[in-house]
Amino acid sequence: MKTSDNLYNEIISLKNLIIAFQKAKKGKSKKNYIKKFEENLAYNLKVLHDELKNQTYKPKSLKMFILRDPKTRKISKSDFRDRIVHHAICNFLEPLFDKTFIYDSCANRKGKGNLFALSRFKFFLRKISKNNSRNCFILKADIKHYFKEVDREILLKIISLKIQDGKTINLIRLILDNFEGENGMPLGNLTSQFFANVYLNELDQFVKHKLKFKYYIRYVDDFVVLHTSKRQLGILKNEIDTFLRKNLKIELHPDKSKIINLSKGIDFVGFRNFYYYRLLRKRNLRNIKRKINLFNQREIAYEKLFKSFQGWNAYAKWSNNYNLTNKLINSIKP
């Protein structure tokens, strides 16, 4: 537990702000706003440090835009100097909280990710089905409007149990309250990704340690529980929904939270998973086909298609959609 001002001083130190700047600009160093910030880097970081030290720092208004890739989402973009602060906070808070997370919380953590989640799903499937020799049922669920509905006061209380440092908590509150409304966090912030895990770690602990369901995997607000009993999963679903409503003021998505026999296939982290194989989700395939069509009609540049195709192919190779890549390549008109 961190209780002194030392944590805040470490977060806002020039050394940490320099590290945070390097992380914030990674992959974006050609952007004009980063070049402009970097022209007077020492001065800009010193000003930011002084604002944080004197507690006069205020984040700038978020810029909102709509992303349709593949589903429509409202993304909130922070100013670059605010992103430096986000990284500075996470540099210290992530190691403190990560050790409290369960092993199978898979999103936005070092050494984890969607492919790790797939690997754990396959491992659990073999265990629960005794190498595919008996039926396996899956509770497949996600949270209704998760990022919009997170109760920020509850989140701050959870964080305060571990970080009893008023200045750090006030800085976190400042970032959280920069988002519109009384509840919710902005999609797109590094801090939102981290806080999403902190918030739902309460659910993870409840399922794994209080209810003692072993075969549970969570990726952001999307989670699965594997079991041989459909009835037990039905009881679990009700207990989870009650826990979420009572303790976190959120709820399961009524249409996307179901108990399914694995033989029908389970959508999880971008794939439809079955006993012996996995396939790409249809919308993933539709998305890359749409981009190929846009290129064939010369509505996007080859460089943009190439970048998208590279990312898609790196993901698609984990499926059993044999020969699909070659078919798609052949559909591209030079």
mmCIF file of N, CA and C in Angstrom, residues 179-248:
data_model
loop_
_atom_site.group_PDB
_atom_site.id
_atom_site.type_symbol
_atom_site.label_atom_id
_atom_site.label_comp_id
_atom_site.label_asym_id
_atom_site.label_seq_id
_atom_site.Cartn_x
_atom_site.Cartn_y
_atom_site.Cartn_z
ATOM 1 N N PHE A 179 -13.941 13.530 -18.461
ATOM 2 C CA PHE A 179 -14.891 12.872 -19.356
ATOM 3 C C PHE A 179 -16.296 13.365 -19.049
ATOM 4 N N GLU A 180 -17.117 13.448 -20.076
ATOM 5 C CA GLU A 180 -18.479 13.966 -19.926
ATOM 6 C C GLU A 180 -19.328 13.090 -19.015
ATOM 7 N N GLY A 181 -20.273 13.700 -18.298
ATOM 8 C CA GLY A 181 -21.200 12.944 -17.468
ATOM 9 C C GLY A 181 -20.629 12.578 -16.112
ATOM 10 N N GLU A 182 -21.476 11.960 -15.285
ATOM 11 C CA GLU A 182 -21.066 11.561 -13.939
ATOM 12 C C GLU A 182 -20.386 10.197 -13.927
ATOM 13 N N ASN A 183 -20.721 9.351 -14.895
ATOM 14 C CA ASN A 183 -20.144 8.007 -14.964
ATOM 15 C C ASN A 183 -19.360 7.829 -16.256
ATOM 16 N N GLY A 184 -18.580 6.761 -16.294
ATOM 17 C CA GLY A 184 -17.922 6.374 -17.523
ATOM 18 C C GLY A 184 -16.485 6.835 -17.640
ATOM 19 N N MET A 185 -15.785 6.216 -18.602
ATOM 20 C CA MET A 185 -14.401 6.560 -18.935
ATOM 21 C C MET A 185 -14.297 6.634 -20.452
ATOM 22 N N PRO A 186 -13.378 7.463 -20.963
ATOM 23 C CA PRO A 186 -13.263 7.605 -22.416
ATOM 24 C C PRO A 186 -12.561 6.426 -23.071
ATOM 25 N N LEU A 187 -13.172 5.895 -24.120
ATOM 26 C CA LEU A 187 -12.494 4.897 -24.942
ATOM 27 C C LEU A 187 -11.338 5.583 -25.652
ATOM 28 N N GLY A 188 -10.135 5.059 -25.524
ATOM 29 C CA GLY A 188 -8.988 5.644 -26.198
ATOM 30 C C GLY A 188 -7.885 6.069 -25.249
ATOM 31 N N ASN A 189 -8.211 6.314 -23.982
ATOM 32 C CA ASN A 189 -7.191 6.697 -23.007
ATOM 33 C C ASN A 189 -6.445 5.474 -22.480
ATOM 34 N N LEU A 190 -5.134 5.613 -22.337
ATOM 35 C CA LEU A 190 -4.331 4.554 -21.720
ATOM 36 C C LEU A 190 -4.822 4.279 -20.299
ATOM 37 N N THR A 191 -5.122 5.336 -19.559
ATOM 38 C CA THR A 191 -5.593 5.161 -18.187
ATOM 39 C C THR A 191 -6.917 4.394 -18.152
ATOM 40 N N SER A 192 -7.785 4.606 -19.141
ATOM 41 C CA SER A 192 -9.068 3.895 -19.176
ATOM 42 C C SER A 192 -8.847 2.398 -19.316
ATOM 43 N N GLN A 193 -7.883 2.005 -20.153
ATOM 44 C CA GLN A 193 -7.585 0.587 -20.335
ATOM 45 C C GLN A 193 -7.099 -0.030 -19.027
ATOM 46 N N PHE A 194 -6.245 0.703 -18.326
ATOM 47 C CA PHE A 194 -5.729 0.214 -17.053
ATOM 48 C C PHE A 194 -6.828 0.165 -15.998
ATOM 49 N N PHE A 195 -7.602 1.257 -15.874
ATOM 50 C CA PHE A 195 -8.668 1.307 -14.869
ATOM 51 C C PHE A 195 -9.757 0.277 -15.149
ATOM 52 N N ALA A 196 -9.948 -0.070 -16.420
ATOM 53 C CA ALA A 196 -10.931 -1.106 -16.770
ATOM 54 C C ALA A 196 -10.565 -2.426 -16.103
ATOM 55 N N ASN A 197 -9.278 -2.737 -16.053
ATOM 56 C CA ASN A 197 -8.821 -3.962 -15.386
ATOM 57 C C ASN A 197 -8.935 -3.850 -13.866
ATOM 58 N N VAL A 198 -8.636 -2.676 -13.336
ATOM 59 C CA VAL A 198 -8.751 -2.464 -11.886
ATOM 60 C C VAL A 198 -10.202 -2.677 -11.444
ATOM 61 N N TYR A 199 -11.133 -2.107 -12.201
ATOM 62 C CA TYR A 199 -12.556 -2.171 -11.856
ATOM 63 C C TYR A 199 -13.075 -3.608 -11.911
ATOM 64 N N LEU A 200 -12.784 -4.306 -13.004
ATOM 65 C CA LEU A 200 -13.318 -5.659 -13.162
ATOM 66 C C LEU A 200 -12.468 -6.720 -12.467
ATOM 67 N N ASN A 201 -11.358 -6.311 -11.867
ATOM 68 C CA ASN A 201 -10.633 -7.245 -11.006
ATOM 69 C C ASN A 201 -11.514 -7.670 -9.829
ATOM 70 N N GLU A 202 -12.459 -6.801 -9.456
ATOM 71 C CA GLU A 202 -13.407 -7.153 -8.399
ATOM 72 C C GLU A 202 -14.253 -8.363 -8.822
ATOM 73 N N LEU A 203 -14.671 -8.365 -10.088
ATOM 74 C CA LEU A 203 -15.420 -9.513 -10.620
ATOM 75 C C LEU A 203 -14.527 -10.747 -10.698
ATOM 76 N N ASP A 204 -13.295 -10.560 -11.170
ATOM 77 C CA ASP A 204 -12.361 -11.686 -11.299
ATOM 78 C C ASP A 204 -12.168 -12.394 -9.965
ATOM 79 N N GLN A 205 -11.946 -11.606 -8.928
ATOM 80 C CA GLN A 205 -11.726 -12.183 -7.597
ATOM 81 C C GLN A 205 -12.977 -12.910 -7.101
ATOM 82 N N PHE A 206 -14.145 -12.339 -7.391
ATOM 83 C CA PHE A 206 -15.415 -12.938 -6.984
ATOM 84 C C PHE A 206 -15.622 -14.305 -7.640
ATOM 85 N N VAL A 207 -15.382 -14.373 -8.954
ATOM 86 C CA VAL A 207 -15.614 -15.624 -9.692
ATOM 87 C C VAL A 207 -14.575 -16.674 -9.343
ATOM 88 N N LYS A 208 -13.315 -16.272 -9.314
ATOM 89 C CA LYS A 208 -12.231 -17.241 -9.126
ATOM 90 C C LYS A 208 -12.074 -17.690 -7.673
ATOM 91 N N HIS A 209 -12.182 -16.750 -6.742
ATOM 92 C CA HIS A 209 -11.816 -17.074 -5.370
ATOM 93 C C HIS A 209 -12.991 -17.232 -4.415
ATOM 94 N N LYS A 210 -14.078 -16.501 -4.653
ATOM 95 C CA LYS A 210 -15.238 -16.690 -3.788
ATOM 96 C C LYS A 210 -16.133 -17.810 -4.306
ATOM 97 N N LEU A 211 -16.456 -17.769 -5.600
ATOM 98 C CA LEU A 211 -17.299 -18.821 -6.183
ATOM 99 C C LEU A 211 -16.484 -20.038 -6.609
ATOM 100 N N LYS A 212 -15.171 -19.849 -6.755
ATOM 101 C CA LYS A 212 -14.223 -20.935 -7.060
ATOM 102 C C LYS A 212 -14.507 -21.640 -8.393
ATOM 103 N N PHE A 213 -14.805 -20.843 -9.429
ATOM 104 C CA PHE A 213 -14.877 -21.374 -10.788
ATOM 105 C C PHE A 213 -13.491 -21.224 -11.415
ATOM 106 N N LYS A 214 -12.883 -22.349 -11.725
ATOM 107 C CA LYS A 214 -11.488 -22.337 -12.181
ATOM 108 C C LYS A 214 -11.322 -21.865 -13.614
ATOM 109 N N TYR A 215 -12.257 -22.233 -14.475
ATOM 110 C CA TYR A 215 -12.037 -22.047 -15.907
ATOM 111 C C TYR A 215 -12.722 -20.768 -16.405
ATOM 112 N N TYR A 216 -12.125 -19.654 -16.012
ATOM 113 C CA TYR A 216 -12.662 -18.316 -16.256
ATOM 114 C C TYR A 216 -11.576 -17.465 -16.916
ATOM 115 N N ILE A 217 -11.918 -16.786 -18.006
ATOM 116 C CA ILE A 217 -10.977 -15.921 -18.722
ATOM 117 C C ILE A 217 -11.681 -14.611 -19.041
ATOM 118 N N ARG A 218 -11.003 -13.502 -18.784
ATOM 119 C CA ARG A 218 -11.578 -12.197 -19.127
ATOM 120 C C ARG A 218 -10.652 -11.413 -20.041
ATOM 121 N N TYR A 219 -11.255 -10.796 -21.059
ATOM 122 C CA TYR A 219 -10.536 -9.880 -21.950
ATOM 123 C C TYR A 219 -11.346 -8.583 -22.004
ATOM 124 N N VAL A 220 -10.874 -7.550 -21.321
ATOM 125 C CA VAL A 220 -11.604 -6.292 -21.092
ATOM 126 C C VAL A 220 -12.946 -6.640 -20.434
ATOM 127 N N ASP A 221 -14.076 -6.361 -21.091
ATOM 128 C CA ASP A 221 -15.379 -6.679 -20.471
ATOM 129 C C ASP A 221 -16.017 -7.905 -21.096
ATOM 130 N N ASP A 222 -15.248 -8.640 -21.853
ATOM 131 C CA ASP A 222 -15.713 -9.857 -22.525
ATOM 132 C C ASP A 222 -15.124 -11.046 -21.770
ATOM 133 N N PHE A 223 -15.968 -11.951 -21.248
ATOM 134 C CA PHE A 223 -15.413 -13.064 -20.482
ATOM 135 C C PHE A 223 -16.163 -14.366 -20.745
ATOM 136 N N VAL A 224 -15.458 -15.466 -20.480
ATOM 137 C CA VAL A 224 -16.029 -16.800 -20.648
ATOM 138 C C VAL A 224 -15.757 -17.628 -19.399
ATOM 139 N N VAL A 225 -16.691 -18.524 -19.107
ATOM 140 C CA VAL A 225 -16.511 -19.518 -18.040
ATOM 141 C C VAL A 225 -16.872 -20.870 -18.637
ATOM 142 N N LEU A 226 -15.978 -21.841 -18.507
ATOM 143 C CA LEU A 226 -16.196 -23.178 -19.057
ATOM 144 C C LEU A 226 -16.607 -24.126 -17.936
ATOM 145 N N HIS A 227 -17.590 -24.998 -18.243
ATOM 146 C CA HIS A 227 -18.061 -25.949 -17.238
ATOM 147 C C HIS A 227 -18.784 -27.096 -17.937
ATOM 148 N N THR A 228 -18.897 -28.226 -17.253
ATOM 149 C CA THR A 228 -19.629 -29.364 -17.826
ATOM 150 C C THR A 228 -21.124 -29.272 -17.551
ATOM 151 N N SER A 229 -21.516 -28.408 -16.614
ATOM 152 C CA SER A 229 -22.925 -28.314 -16.223
ATOM 153 C C SER A 229 -23.553 -27.006 -16.689
ATOM 154 N N LYS A 230 -24.541 -27.109 -17.545
ATOM 155 C CA LYS A 230 -25.273 -25.923 -18.001
ATOM 156 C C LYS A 230 -26.020 -25.289 -16.831
ATOM 157 N N ARG A 231 -26.534 -26.138 -15.937
ATOM 158 C CA ARG A 231 -27.276 -25.637 -14.772
ATOM 159 C C ARG A 231 -26.373 -24.812 -13.858
ATOM 160 N N GLN A 232 -25.175 -25.289 -13.593
ATOM 161 C CA GLN A 232 -24.234 -24.551 -12.738
ATOM 162 C C GLN A 232 -23.876 -23.191 -13.345
ATOM 163 N N LEU A 233 -23.739 -23.162 -14.659
ATOM 164 C CA LEU A 233 -23.436 -21.901 -15.325
ATOM 165 C C LEU A 233 -24.620 -20.940 -15.251
ATOM 166 N N GLY A 234 -25.829 -21.476 -15.278
ATOM 167 C CA GLY A 234 -27.011 -20.635 -15.132
ATOM 168 C C GLY A 234 -27.051 -19.972 -13.761
ATOM 169 N N ILE A 235 -26.713 -20.738 -12.730
ATOM 170 C CA ILE A 235 -26.648 -20.195 -11.369
ATOM 171 C C ILE A 235 -25.546 -19.129 -11.290
ATOM 172 N N LEU A 236 -24.390 -19.461 -11.896
ATOM 173 C CA LEU A 236 -23.257 -18.527 -11.900
ATOM 174 C C LEU A 236 -23.627 -17.211 -12.583
ATOM 175 N N LYS A 237 -24.292 -17.304 -13.712
ATOM 176 C CA LYS A 237 -24.687 -16.099 -14.454
ATOM 177 C C LYS A 237 -25.516 -15.167 -13.576
ATOM 178 N N ASN A 238 -26.483 -15.723 -12.854
ATOM 179 C CA ASN A 238 -27.325 -14.914 -11.971
ATOM 180 C C ASN A 238 -26.518 -14.296 -10.828
ATOM 181 N N GLU A 239 -25.581 -15.075 -10.287
ATOM 182 C CA GLU A 239 -24.759 -14.560 -9.188
ATOM 183 C C GLU A 239 -23.844 -13.439 -9.662
ATOM 184 N N ILE A 240 -23.301 -13.592 -10.863
ATOM 185 C CA ILE A 240 -22.436 -12.548 -11.424
ATOM 186 C C ILE A 240 -23.229 -11.266 -11.660
ATOM 187 N N ASP A 241 -24.410 -11.397 -12.243
ATOM 188 C CA ASP A 241 -25.207 -10.207 -12.539
ATOM 189 C C ASP A 241 -25.608 -9.488 -11.249
ATOM 190 N N THR A 242 -25.958 -10.255 -10.230
ATOM 191 C CA THR A 242 -26.299 -9.662 -8.929
ATOM 192 C C THR A 242 -25.097 -8.940 -8.336
ATOM 193 N N PHE A 243 -23.935 -9.573 -8.402
ATOM 194 C CA PHE A 243 -22.702 -8.971 -7.868
ATOM 195 C C PHE A 243 -22.380 -7.666 -8.601
ATOM 196 N N LEU A 244 -22.464 -7.681 -9.932
ATOM 197 C CA LEU A 244 -22.135 -6.495 -10.718
ATOM 198 C C LEU A 244 -23.071 -5.335 -10.399
ATOM 199 N N ARG A 245 -24.363 -5.638 -10.327
ATOM 200 C CA ARG A 245 -25.344 -4.579 -10.050
ATOM 201 C C ARG A 245 -25.148 -3.992 -8.644
ATOM 202 N N LYS A 246 -24.903 -4.862 -7.678
ATOM 203 C CA LYS A 246 -24.812 -4.421 -6.280
ATOM 204 C C LYS A 246 -23.493 -3.727 -5.977
ATOM 205 N N ASN A 247 -22.403 -4.269 -6.483
ATOM 206 C CA ASN A 247 -21.080 -3.788 -6.072
ATOM 207 C C ASN A 247 -20.426 -2.812 -7.048
ATOM 208 N N LEU A 248 -20.734 -2.939 -8.328
ATOM 209 C CA LEU A 248 -20.056 -2.113 -9.332
ATOM 210 C C LEU A 248 -21.005 -1.237 -10.140
#
